[in-house]
Short mmCIF file of C-alpha atoms in Angstrom, two decimals:
data_model
loop_
_atom_site.label_atom_id
_atom_site.label_comp_id
_atom_site.label_asym_id
_atom_site.label_seq_id
_atom_site.Cartn_x
_atom_site.Cartn_y
_atom_site.Cartn_z
CA MET A 342 -8.49 36.19 -50.35
CA GLY A 343 -5.90 33.46 -50.18
CA SER A 344 -4.93 33.79 -53.82
CA GLU A 345 -4.72 37.59 -53.51
CA LYS A 346 -2.36 37.20 -50.57
CA GLN A 347 -0.28 34.68 -52.48
CA MET A 348 -0.19 37.01 -55.49
CA ALA A 349 1.02 39.89 -53.33
CA PHE A 350 3.65 37.62 -51.76
CA GLY A 351 4.66 36.38 -55.19
CA SER A 352 5.03 39.85 -56.68
CA ALA A 353 7.00 41.16 -53.68
CA GLY A 354 9.29 38.14 -53.97
CA MET A 355 9.67 38.80 -57.68
CA LEU A 356 10.64 42.43 -57.02
CA LEU A 357 13.27 41.36 -54.49
CA LEU A 358 14.72 38.80 -56.89
CA LYS A 359 14.83 41.51 -59.58
CA LEU A 360 16.78 43.81 -57.27
CA LEU A 361 19.34 41.07 -56.67
CA GLU A 362 19.74 40.38 -60.39
CA GLN A 363 22.44 43.01 -60.76
CA SER A 364 24.32 42.84 -57.48
CA ASP A 365 24.27 41.32 -54.01
CA LEU A 366 22.47 43.54 -51.50
CA TYR A 367 21.64 43.52 -47.80
CA GLY A 368 18.17 44.11 -46.38
CA TYR A 369 18.35 47.84 -45.80
CA GLN A 370 19.76 48.45 -49.28
CA MET A 371 16.89 46.46 -50.78
CA ILE A 372 14.22 48.59 -49.09
CA GLU A 373 15.97 51.79 -50.20
CA GLU A 374 16.51 50.54 -53.74
CA LEU A 375 12.93 49.29 -54.08
CA ALA A 376 11.56 52.62 -52.87
CA ARG A 377 13.87 54.53 -55.24
CA ARG A 378 13.07 52.44 -58.30
CA SER A 379 9.30 52.50 -57.67
CA ASP A 380 9.27 56.22 -56.91
CA HIS A 381 8.23 55.36 -53.31
CA THR A 382 5.21 53.33 -54.46
CA PHE A 383 6.65 50.26 -52.71
CA ASP A 384 7.83 51.20 -49.23
CA LEU A 385 8.40 47.72 -47.86
CA LYS A 386 8.48 47.35 -44.09
CA ALA A 387 11.51 45.58 -42.64
CA GLY A 388 9.16 43.30 -40.73
CA THR A 389 7.79 42.08 -44.06
CA LEU A 390 11.13 42.03 -45.87
CA TYR A 391 13.15 39.70 -43.65
CA PRO A 392 10.66 36.82 -43.33
CA LEU A 393 10.20 37.08 -47.12
CA LEU A 394 13.96 36.98 -47.74
CA HIS A 395 14.39 34.02 -45.39
CA SER A 396 11.54 32.26 -47.16
CA LEU A 397 13.20 32.87 -50.56
CA GLU A 398 16.39 31.43 -49.09
CA GLU A 399 14.48 28.40 -47.85
CA GLN A 400 13.24 27.85 -51.41
CA GLY A 401 16.81 28.11 -52.70
CA TYR A 402 16.24 31.28 -54.76
CA VAL A 403 18.73 33.36 -52.80
CA GLN A 404 21.79 32.58 -50.73
CA SER A 405 22.97 34.71 -47.85
CA TYR A 406 26.45 35.34 -46.52
CA ASP A 407 28.06 37.72 -44.06
CA GLY A 408 30.05 40.39 -45.84
CA ALA A 409 31.61 43.76 -45.10
CA ALA A 410 29.48 46.78 -45.93
CA GLN A 411 30.48 50.44 -45.93
CA GLY A 412 32.46 51.41 -42.85
CA LYS A 413 33.65 47.82 -42.39
CA ARG A 414 30.37 46.86 -40.71
CA VAL A 415 29.26 43.28 -41.20
CA ARG A 416 25.95 42.89 -42.99
CA ARG A 417 24.10 39.84 -44.25
CA PHE A 418 24.14 40.04 -48.03
CA TYR A 419 21.82 38.14 -50.34
CA HIS A 420 22.90 36.61 -53.61
CA LEU A 421 20.59 35.46 -56.42
CA THR A 422 21.16 31.76 -57.15
CA SER A 423 20.79 30.12 -60.56
CA ASN A 424 17.45 28.68 -59.36
CA GLY A 425 16.42 32.18 -58.33
CA ARG A 426 17.34 33.50 -61.77
CA LYS A 427 15.15 30.85 -63.43
CA ALA A 428 12.26 31.55 -61.01
CA LEU A 429 12.58 35.28 -61.73
CA ALA A 430 12.39 34.74 -65.51
CA GLN A 431 9.27 32.61 -65.05
CA LYS A 432 7.65 35.14 -62.70
CA GLU A 433 8.37 37.96 -65.13
CA GLN A 434 6.65 36.02 -67.94
CA GLU A 435 3.64 35.32 -65.73
CA TRP A 436 3.48 38.96 -64.70
CA GLU A 437 3.59 40.17 -68.30
CA ALA A 438 0.77 37.78 -69.27
CA TYR A 439 -1.24 38.94 -66.24
CA THR A 440 -0.84 42.68 -66.91
CA ARG A 441 -1.58 42.15 -70.63
CA ALA A 442 -4.84 40.39 -69.72
CA VAL A 443 -5.81 43.12 -67.21
CA ASN A 444 -5.06 45.82 -69.78
CA GLN A 445 -7.12 44.04 -72.40
CA VAL A 446 -10.11 43.90 -70.02
CA LEU A 447 -9.69 47.54 -69.06
CA LYS A 448 -9.57 48.57 -72.69
CA GLY A 449 -12.78 46.72 -73.55
CA GLY A 450 -11.62 43.18 -74.28
CA VAL A 451 -10.02 41.39 -77.23
CA CYS A 452 -11.46 42.33 -80.58
CA HIS A 453 -12.35 39.14 -82.55
CA GLY A 454 -13.38 41.11 -85.44
CA MET B 226 20.32 54.17 -21.92
CA ALA B 227 16.57 54.61 -22.49
CA GLU B 228 17.08 54.79 -26.27
CA GLU B 229 18.85 51.41 -26.22
CA LEU B 230 15.91 49.85 -24.43
CA ARG B 231 13.40 50.75 -27.09
CA MET B 232 15.26 48.90 -29.80
CA GLU B 233 16.12 46.12 -27.39
CA GLN B 234 12.48 45.75 -26.40
CA TYR B 235 11.49 45.35 -30.03
CA LEU B 236 14.17 42.72 -30.63
CA GLN B 237 13.28 40.93 -27.41
CA LYS B 238 9.63 40.72 -28.51
CA VAL B 239 10.73 39.19 -31.82
CA GLU B 240 13.08 36.77 -30.02
CA GLU B 241 10.28 35.64 -27.68
CA GLN B 242 8.37 34.27 -30.68
CA ILE B 243 11.32 32.17 -31.90
CA ARG B 244 11.34 28.83 -30.10
CA TRP B 245 14.80 27.61 -31.23
CA LYS B 246 16.99 29.46 -28.74
CA ARG B 247 20.20 29.06 -30.75
CA ALA B 248 18.55 30.71 -33.76
CA ARG B 249 17.34 33.76 -31.82
CA THR B 250 20.53 35.81 -31.78
CA ALA B 251 21.44 34.86 -35.35
CA VAL B 252 18.03 35.92 -36.67
CA THR B 253 17.67 39.12 -34.68
CA ARG B 254 21.25 40.20 -35.46
CA GLU B 255 20.09 41.06 -38.95
CA LEU B 256 17.12 43.03 -37.58
CA ARG B 257 19.43 44.84 -35.17
CA GLN B 258 21.72 45.84 -38.06
CA HIS B 259 18.69 47.10 -39.95
CA LEU B 260 17.49 49.16 -36.98
CA GLU B 261 20.96 50.70 -36.61
CA ASP B 262 21.08 51.61 -40.31
CA GLN B 263 17.61 53.15 -40.15
CA LYS B 264 18.45 55.08 -37.00
CA GLU B 265 21.60 56.47 -38.57
CA VAL B 266 19.65 57.71 -41.59
CA CYS B 267 17.09 59.37 -39.31
CA LEU B 268 19.86 61.03 -37.29
CA ALA B 269 21.44 62.31 -40.49
CA ALA B 270 18.05 63.71 -41.50
CA GLY B 271 18.00 65.81 -38.31
CA PHE B 272 15.96 63.63 -35.93
CA ARG B 273 16.85 63.67 -32.24
CA PRO B 274 18.26 60.32 -30.95
CA GLU B 275 14.96 59.26 -29.26
CA GLU B 276 12.93 60.24 -32.30
CA ALA B 277 15.35 58.48 -34.62
CA GLU B 278 14.99 55.29 -32.65
CA ASP B 279 11.20 55.58 -32.48
CA GLU B 280 11.09 56.03 -36.23
CA ALA B 281 13.42 53.06 -36.84
CA VAL B 282 11.26 50.82 -34.63
CA ARG B 283 8.05 52.13 -36.21
CA GLN B 284 9.29 51.28 -39.68
CA MET B 285 9.96 47.68 -38.64
CA GLY B 286 6.27 46.83 -38.13
CA ASP B 287 4.60 44.68 -35.45
CA PRO B 288 7.25 42.45 -33.76
CA VAL B 289 4.86 39.57 -32.95
CA PRO B 290 3.85 38.50 -36.51
CA VAL B 291 7.45 39.09 -37.65
CA GLY B 292 8.75 36.84 -34.88
CA ARG B 293 6.12 34.16 -35.58
CA GLU B 294 7.00 34.10 -39.28
CA LEU B 295 10.71 33.87 -38.46
CA ASP B 296 9.95 31.08 -35.96
CA ARG B 297 8.19 29.13 -38.72
CA LEU B 298 11.23 29.52 -40.97
CA HIS B 299 13.93 28.79 -38.40
CA ARG B 300 13.62 25.39 -36.82
CA PRO B 301 16.16 22.65 -36.25
CA ARG B 302 15.87 20.08 -39.03
CA PRO B 303 16.75 16.70 -37.60
CA GLN B 304 17.23 14.04 -40.24
CA TRP B 305 15.13 11.33 -38.62
CA GLY B 306 15.57 8.98 -41.58
CA LEU B 307 19.34 9.22 -41.39
CA ILE B 308 19.27 8.79 -37.60
CA ALA B 309 17.09 5.67 -38.02
CA LEU B 310 19.48 4.28 -40.67
CA THR B 311 22.46 4.94 -38.36
CA LEU B 312 20.71 3.07 -35.55
CA ALA B 313 19.83 0.24 -37.96
CA LEU B 314 23.50 -0.06 -39.01
CA VAL B 315 24.58 -0.10 -35.36
CA ALA B 316 21.97 -2.80 -34.63
CA VAL B 317 23.09 -4.92 -37.61
CA GLY B 318 26.74 -4.56 -36.54
CA MET B 319 25.83 -5.60 -32.99
CA GLY B 320 23.77 -8.50 -34.32
CA LEU B 321 26.65 -9.73 -36.48
CA SER B 322 28.98 -9.62 -33.50
CA LEU B 323 26.52 -11.61 -31.39
CA LEU B 324 26.08 -14.21 -34.11
CA THR B 325 29.75 -14.64 -34.88
CA ALA B 326 31.34 -14.32 -31.45
CA GLU B 327 32.02 -17.42 -29.40
CA SER B 328 30.36 -15.94 -26.34
CA LEU B 329 28.18 -13.03 -25.34
CA ALA B 330 31.06 -11.59 -23.32
CA GLU B 331 33.31 -11.61 -26.39
CA ALA B 332 30.67 -9.84 -28.50
CA ALA B 333 30.18 -7.24 -25.77
CA ARG B 334 33.94 -6.72 -25.46
CA ASN B 335 34.30 -6.29 -29.23
CA ARG B 336 31.45 -3.81 -29.62
CA LEU B 337 30.15 -2.14 -26.48
CA PRO B 338 33.11 0.12 -25.54
CA GLY B 339 33.18 1.63 -29.04
CA LEU B 340 29.42 2.04 -29.16
CA LEU B 341 29.23 3.64 -25.73
CA VAL B 342 32.10 6.10 -26.22
CA GLY B 343 31.14 6.74 -29.86
CA GLY B 344 27.46 7.15 -28.95
CA VAL B 345 28.22 9.76 -26.31
CA LEU B 346 30.60 11.57 -28.70
CA CYS B 347 28.01 11.42 -31.48
CA VAL B 348 25.30 12.98 -29.27
CA LEU B 349 27.70 15.69 -28.02
CA VAL B 350 28.78 16.61 -31.56
CA TYR B 351 25.15 16.46 -32.75
CA PHE B 352 24.13 19.18 -30.28
CA TRP B 353 27.38 21.14 -30.67
CA ASP B 354 27.13 24.58 -32.29
CA CYS B 355 28.89 23.76 -35.57
CA ARG B 356 29.08 27.44 -36.59
CA SER B 357 32.54 27.27 -35.08
CA LEU B 358 33.65 25.41 -38.23
CA PHE B 359 32.63 28.46 -40.26
CA ARG B 360 34.50 30.86 -38.04
CA HIS B 361 37.78 28.94 -37.87
CA PRO B 362 37.89 26.61 -40.89
CA PHE B 363 41.68 26.48 -41.10
CA GLY B 364 42.11 25.75 -37.40
CA TRP B 365 39.62 22.89 -37.60
CA ALA B 366 41.27 21.62 -40.80
CA CYS B 367 44.61 21.39 -38.94
CA LEU B 368 42.97 19.73 -35.94
CA PHE B 369 41.26 17.07 -38.08
CA ALA B 370 44.54 16.49 -39.96
CA LEU B 371 46.09 15.64 -36.58
CA VAL B 372 43.53 12.90 -35.85
CA PRO B 373 45.74 10.16 -37.46
CA VAL B 374 48.64 11.38 -35.30
CA GLY B 375 46.41 11.12 -32.23
CA THR B 376 45.15 7.64 -33.11
CA SER B 377 48.71 6.44 -33.80
CA TRP B 378 49.65 7.64 -30.33
CA LEU B 379 46.64 5.91 -28.75
CA TYR B 380 46.96 2.67 -30.75
CA ARG B 381 50.60 1.82 -31.05
CA VAL B 382 49.93 -1.26 -33.12
CA GLU B 383 52.18 -2.09 -36.02
CA VAL B 384 51.71 -5.28 -38.01
CA ASN B 385 54.14 -6.07 -40.88
CA TYR B 386 55.29 -2.43 -41.02
CA PHE B 387 51.61 -1.34 -41.28
CA ASN B 388 50.84 1.41 -38.78
CA TYR B 389 47.33 0.45 -37.71
CA GLY B 390 46.94 3.43 -35.35
CA THR B 391 47.62 6.06 -38.01
CA TRP B 392 45.46 4.19 -40.51
CA LEU B 393 42.44 4.43 -38.19
CA GLY B 394 42.50 8.22 -38.22
CA LEU B 395 42.80 8.59 -42.00
CA ILE B 396 39.00 8.73 -42.25
CA PHE B 397 39.16 12.34 -40.95
CA LEU B 398 41.42 13.55 -43.77
CA PRO B 399 38.73 14.25 -46.42
CA LEU B 400 36.91 16.45 -43.86
CA SER B 401 40.16 18.23 -43.07
CA PHE B 402 40.72 18.87 -46.77
CA ALA B 403 37.16 20.23 -47.26
CA LEU B 404 37.75 22.76 -44.47
CA MET B 405 41.12 23.64 -46.00
CA VAL B 406 39.43 24.41 -49.33
CA TYR B 407 36.85 26.58 -47.56
CA ALA B 408 39.57 28.45 -45.69
CA MET B 409 41.19 29.29 -49.05
CA ARG B 410 37.99 30.72 -50.56
CA GLY B 411 38.43 33.88 -52.55
CA LYS B 412 42.22 33.51 -52.65
CA GLY B 413 42.42 32.76 -56.38
CA TYR B 414 45.17 30.61 -57.88
CA LYS B 415 47.28 31.00 -54.72
CA GLY B 416 44.45 29.44 -52.71
CA LEU B 417 44.19 26.60 -55.22
CA MET B 418 47.95 25.97 -55.00
CA ALA B 419 47.79 26.07 -51.19
CA CYS B 420 45.06 23.41 -51.33
CA GLY B 421 47.33 21.30 -53.56
CA LEU B 422 50.16 21.58 -51.01
CA GLY B 423 47.74 20.80 -48.18
CA CYS B 424 46.60 17.70 -50.05
CA LEU B 425 50.22 16.60 -50.45
CA ALA B 426 50.74 16.96 -46.69
CA LEU B 427 47.68 14.80 -46.04
CA LEU B 428 48.89 12.25 -48.60
CA LEU B 429 52.18 12.03 -46.68
CA LEU B 430 50.17 10.93 -43.63
CA CYS B 431 48.64 8.12 -45.75
CA ALA B 432 52.13 7.25 -47.01
CA SER B 433 53.41 6.99 -43.44
CA VAL B 434 51.00 4.08 -42.78
CA PRO B 435 51.80 3.06 -45.61
CA SER B 436 48.53 2.72 -47.49
CA LEU B 437 48.54 3.24 -51.25
CA THR B 438 44.82 2.62 -51.55
CA ASP B 439 44.04 5.28 -48.92
CA MET B 440 46.31 7.65 -50.85
CA LEU B 441 44.31 6.91 -53.98
CA ASN B 442 41.04 7.37 -52.10
CA LEU B 443 42.10 10.71 -50.69
CA THR B 444 43.37 11.89 -54.08
CA VAL B 445 40.05 11.06 -55.75
CA ILE B 446 37.99 12.69 -52.97
CA ALA B 447 40.23 15.78 -52.94
CA THR B 448 39.93 16.06 -56.73
CA ILE B 449 36.13 15.84 -56.53
CA LEU B 450 36.02 18.51 -53.81
CA LEU B 451 38.42 20.82 -55.67
CA LEU B 452 36.55 20.51 -58.97
CA ALA B 453 33.25 21.20 -57.16
CA ALA B 454 34.85 24.22 -55.47
CA ILE B 455 36.08 25.58 -58.83
CA ARG B 456 32.64 25.01 -60.37
CA LYS B 457 31.04 26.92 -57.50
CA ASP B 458 33.61 29.69 -57.96
CA ILE B 459 34.82 29.41 -54.37
CA PHE B 460 38.37 30.46 -55.27
CA ARG B 461 37.16 33.31 -57.54
CA LEU B 462 39.52 32.27 -60.30
CA LYS B 463 39.80 34.45 -63.36
CA ASN B 464 39.49 31.39 -65.58
CA LYS B 465 37.74 28.26 -64.30
CA ALA B 466 39.08 26.14 -67.18
CA ILE B 467 42.68 26.89 -66.16
CA GLY B 468 41.80 25.99 -62.57
CA THR B 469 40.27 22.70 -63.73
CA LEU B 470 43.43 21.91 -65.72
CA LEU B 471 45.63 22.81 -62.74
CA VAL B 472 43.79 20.15 -60.73
CA THR B 473 43.24 17.40 -63.28
CA VAL B 474 46.62 17.38 -65.07
CA PRO B 475 48.77 16.70 -61.95
CA VAL B 476 46.24 14.13 -60.70
CA LEU B 477 46.22 12.26 -64.02
CA ALA B 478 50.03 12.46 -64.25
CA ALA B 479 50.36 11.09 -60.68
CA ALA B 480 47.87 8.32 -61.49
CA LEU B 481 49.88 7.36 -64.58
CA VAL B 482 53.17 7.33 -62.67
CA GLY B 483 51.51 5.32 -59.87
CA LEU B 484 50.15 2.76 -62.32
CA CYS B 485 53.57 2.32 -63.96
CA ALA B 486 55.39 2.12 -60.62
CA ARG B 487 52.98 -0.42 -59.12
CA SER B 488 52.32 -2.46 -62.25
CA GLU B 489 52.80 -5.74 -60.33
CA ARG B 490 50.11 -4.70 -57.85
CA MET B 491 47.79 -4.01 -60.79
CA GLU B 492 48.63 -7.45 -62.15
CA VAL B 493 47.58 -9.06 -58.84
CA LEU B 494 44.45 -6.91 -58.84
CA LEU B 495 43.40 -8.09 -62.27
CA HIS B 496 44.60 -11.72 -62.06
CA PRO B 497 44.78 -12.79 -58.39
CA GLU B 498 44.59 -16.49 -59.39
CA ARG B 499 48.12 -16.23 -60.86
CA TYR B 500 49.51 -15.04 -57.52
CA VAL B 501 47.93 -17.47 -55.07
CA ASP B 502 51.17 -17.85 -53.14
CA THR B 503 51.54 -14.12 -52.64
CA GLY B 504 49.06 -11.22 -52.80
CA GLY B 505 46.27 -13.09 -54.58
CA PHE B 506 45.59 -15.73 -51.93
CA ALA B 507 42.85 -13.86 -50.04
CA ALA B 508 41.03 -12.84 -53.24
CA VAL B 509 41.10 -16.38 -54.61
CA THR B 510 39.77 -17.75 -51.29
CA VAL B 511 37.01 -15.12 -51.33
CA ARG B 512 36.04 -16.19 -54.85
CA HIS B 513 35.89 -19.85 -53.78
CA VAL B 514 33.75 -18.91 -50.80
CA LEU B 515 31.37 -16.94 -53.00
CA ASP B 516 31.11 -19.87 -55.41
CA ALA B 517 30.11 -22.07 -52.48
CA ALA B 518 27.66 -19.47 -51.09
CA GLN B 519 23.92 -19.74 -51.78
CA TRP B 520 21.33 -17.02 -52.10
CA LEU B 521 19.52 -18.13 -48.96
CA GLY B 522 21.05 -20.13 -46.13
CA ALA B 523 24.55 -21.36 -45.35
CA GLY B 524 27.03 -22.13 -48.12
CA SER B 525 27.60 -25.69 -49.30
CA GLY B 526 30.83 -27.66 -48.91
CA ALA B 527 33.84 -27.03 -46.78
CA VAL B 528 35.81 -23.84 -47.15
CA ASP B 529 39.34 -23.28 -45.97
CA TRP B 530 39.04 -19.97 -44.23
CA PHE B 531 42.12 -18.04 -43.36
CA GLU B 532 42.10 -16.50 -39.87
CA PRO B 533 38.39 -16.01 -38.95
CA ASP B 534 39.02 -12.71 -37.11
CA PHE B 535 40.75 -11.26 -40.15
CA VAL B 536 37.91 -12.41 -42.38
CA ARG B 537 35.27 -10.86 -40.11
CA GLU B 538 37.16 -7.61 -40.13
CA TYR B 539 38.01 -7.16 -43.79
CA TYR B 540 35.76 -9.63 -45.65
CA LEU B 541 32.59 -9.19 -43.62
CA LEU B 542 30.20 -9.31 -46.58
CA THR B 543 31.77 -12.52 -47.91
CA TRP B 544 31.51 -14.01 -44.45
CA VAL B 545 27.82 -13.03 -44.22
CA ALA B 546 27.14 -14.38 -47.75
CA TRP B 547 28.65 -17.74 -46.83
CA ARG B 548 27.06 -18.04 -43.38
CA TRP B 549 23.55 -16.74 -44.13
CA GLY B 550 23.29 -16.40 -47.91
CA LYS B 551 24.06 -13.79 -50.54
CA ALA B 552 20.65 -12.16 -49.91
CA ALA B 553 21.75 -11.25 -46.37
CA ALA B 554 24.95 -9.63 -47.70
CA LEU B 555 22.91 -7.78 -50.33
CA GLY B 556 20.56 -6.55 -47.60
CA ILE B 557 23.51 -5.06 -45.72
CA VAL B 558 24.80 -3.39 -48.89
CA LEU B 559 21.34 -1.92 -49.54
CA LEU B 560 21.16 -0.59 -45.97
CA LEU B 561 24.52 1.15 -46.39
CA ALA B 562 23.48 2.45 -49.82
CA ALA B 563 20.27 3.88 -48.33
CA PHE B 564 22.33 5.65 -45.64
CA LEU B 565 24.64 7.18 -48.24
CA VAL B 566 21.88 8.16 -50.69
CA TRP B 567 19.89 9.80 -47.88
CA GLY B 568 23.03 11.57 -46.74
CA PHE B 569 23.90 12.90 -50.20
CA HIS B 570 20.30 14.05 -50.68
CA ALA B 571 20.54 16.08 -47.45
CA CYS B 572 24.02 17.27 -48.49
CA PHE B 573 22.71 18.78 -51.73
CA ARG B 574 19.99 20.55 -49.74
CA GLN B 575 22.58 22.33 -47.57
CA ARG B 576 22.51 26.07 -48.11
CA THR B 577 26.09 26.86 -47.27
CA VAL B 578 29.21 26.05 -49.23
CA LEU B 579 30.96 24.71 -46.13
CA GLY B 580 27.93 22.66 -45.11
CA GLN B 581 27.93 21.02 -48.53
CA MET B 582 31.69 20.53 -48.70
CA ALA B 583 32.06 19.11 -45.18
CA SER B 584 29.08 16.75 -45.43
CA ALA B 585 30.15 15.66 -48.93
CA ALA B 586 33.69 14.93 -47.62
CA ILE B 587 32.35 12.74 -44.78
CA LEU B 588 29.93 10.91 -47.08
CA LEU B 589 32.57 10.41 -49.79
CA ALA B 590 34.93 8.91 -47.22
CA PHE B 591 32.21 6.45 -46.17
CA SER B 592 31.23 5.77 -49.80
CA PHE B 593 34.77 4.90 -50.86
CA GLN B 594 35.22 2.63 -47.85
CA THR B 595 31.95 0.86 -48.70
CA LEU B 596 32.78 0.59 -52.40
CA HIS B 597 36.26 -0.78 -51.79
CA THR B 598 35.04 -3.23 -49.15
CA GLY B 599 32.30 -4.36 -51.54
CA LEU B 600 34.90 -5.04 -54.26
CA ASN B 601 37.27 -6.65 -51.76
CA CYS B 602 34.48 -8.98 -50.65
CA LEU B 603 33.83 -9.89 -54.29
CA GLY B 604 37.42 -11.03 -54.71
CA VAL B 605 39.15 -7.88 -56.02
CA PRO B 606 42.22 -7.49 -53.75
CA LEU B 607 42.24 -3.78 -53.01
CA GLY B 608 43.61 -3.63 -49.48
CA ARG B 609 42.33 -3.04 -45.96
CA PHE B 610 38.92 -1.41 -45.82
CA TYR B 611 35.96 -1.51 -43.53
CA LEU B 612 32.22 -1.08 -43.61
CA PRO B 613 31.00 1.98 -41.68
CA LEU B 614 29.55 0.93 -38.31
CA LEU B 615 29.60 -2.76 -39.29
CA THR B 616 33.25 -3.73 -39.11
CA GLU B 617 34.11 -4.95 -35.64
CA SER B 618 36.48 -2.33 -34.26
CA ASN B 619 35.90 -0.21 -31.18
CA ALA B 620 38.31 2.53 -32.29
CA LEU B 621 36.78 2.77 -35.76
CA THR B 622 33.25 2.86 -34.32
CA VAL B 623 34.17 5.83 -32.12
CA LEU B 624 35.66 7.77 -35.06
CA GLU B 625 32.78 6.91 -37.39
CA LEU B 626 30.12 7.89 -34.85
CA ALA B 627 31.91 11.21 -34.24
CA LEU B 628 31.83 11.91 -37.98
CA ILE B 629 28.18 10.88 -38.23
CA GLY B 630 27.40 13.18 -35.29
CA LEU B 631 29.00 16.07 -37.19
CA LEU B 632 27.13 15.16 -40.36
CA LEU B 633 23.79 15.09 -38.54
CA SER B 634 24.66 18.32 -36.74
CA LEU B 635 25.35 20.13 -40.03
CA PHE B 636 22.02 18.91 -41.41
CA ARG B 637 20.13 19.77 -38.22
CA GLN B 638 21.47 23.32 -38.03
CA ARG B 639 21.13 23.97 -41.77
CA ASP B 640 19.02 27.12 -41.29
CA LEU B 641 21.44 28.57 -38.80
CA LEU B 642 24.63 28.24 -40.80
CA ARG B 643 25.96 31.13 -42.85
CA ASP B 644 28.97 31.30 -45.11
CA THR B 645 31.25 34.19 -44.41
CA ALA B 646 32.52 36.16 -47.37
CA PRO B 647 36.27 36.01 -47.90
CA GLN B 648 38.26 39.01 -46.83
CA PRO B 649 38.36 41.51 -49.68
CA ARG B 650 41.70 41.64 -51.42
CA ARG B 651 43.82 44.63 -50.66
CA PRO B 652 44.04 46.86 -53.70
CA ARG B 653 47.54 46.86 -55.12
CA VAL B 654 49.16 50.20 -54.83
CA LYS B 655 51.52 50.88 -57.67
CA LYS B 656 54.72 52.31 -56.36
CA THR B 657 55.88 55.26 -58.36
CA TYR B 658 59.42 56.47 -58.20
CA THR B 659 60.38 59.96 -59.20
CA PHE B 660 63.90 60.68 -60.22
CA THR B 661 65.08 64.19 -60.39
CA VAL B 662 68.24 64.82 -62.22
CA SER B 663 69.88 68.07 -61.49
CA ILE B 664 72.61 69.20 -63.75
#
């Protein structure tokens, strides 16, 4: 159960880092963008998002700053750091290896023929 | 009013889980902004105000686990190791005073006032909410730049045209410059130029002492901070290489001019034995003392010390090496090195640009003082320097403890500090003129 939880945490973190790859975003934008890109498969709750973002910041993968959003309102934006970029590349590789292995099992295993 | 309560109740429940009171508002501010955004979207979708708020709160999830998770992530981070090293340095300084003073009363007079006032100041600054530095960096930069003016007013001591009072406060200038750089973030080449002018103003304060070595120190520290700022893209320059050249070329040119103008000083620095009657006397004496010093125990033979008080103040390590052995002096150097290494380690772990810049400025100031004193005590005549918390001076102790308090405060509140984005530049509006010619 522990590893499943960690995997879910890891993949959610990876998705957030991916969102920040192109531009800095604030929390609400991230939820909207994630829902849009996943065709509403991932509707992340804010209560899950913020602890996760703060944890990514603690690990040095993202950096936050107060910036002006639309309508001159101040929002806390998140920026992907160079460490975050490296972690994202590694996570993506791991994810590809994982999905390849799952697909191979689903399709009947590797043919050693 | 009822609709406000629902959101407020949710935020209050989250806040109740967070034990660090100062972090509560900062953490829940982000959640509040999220709730407002969500509510606005619901209102735009045709929800009634109460329904919109209910929906916004519902989408947040259970406040208790959210608050507990945020509590785990947001705690003060006291640097116990650094605090222990500070106390160890204070204890060694006190011990040295007790061993070298003629009486207990003299040792107490030379140390206790500085330690008491500095200790109280250090504790006050340690628990101070240092987010104020982030909100008003330029104001604080100006205030710290005025510290030498304040110390010169408090200590009107001038020896051989050397303004001791102003000199005491120079230790705050690197911090002032770091805040100045932060205040100029996002301002491009103009910001970089403003930092250059600011640095010149601070150098004038060093020149008013006059202290060439402090000018050199400040120039090197300012260059390090500026180059780090350019590397981190703080100024948002179009071309970082041009920015680097704009900093390094004038510094190298000034260094070259300085070397040519003070060639005789360089000559004394390299060959003090040729200038025993003038600037090389102290360095030559220090070298003789070190030759007579042993690794363990008191040095052999008689040594002609020049003014013991002066020696204890500016050649403390040499004094220790001669009285108790070179191993004792090395132990003190290692203790200071441990303090600085620990400090820089914590500095690199800071999340904010200002946190890193300010702590690096304080640590660099201490590092340069330690390095120069170390060289001075080895017989390289560099000028007047002191060892942080070890040199016997009540005024210096107060200033150093205040800076250490700020350093520890920045490290302790690391999770709470946030950089603020620079104000966006106003888009340039091209003025168009229309001329109508009627014939």
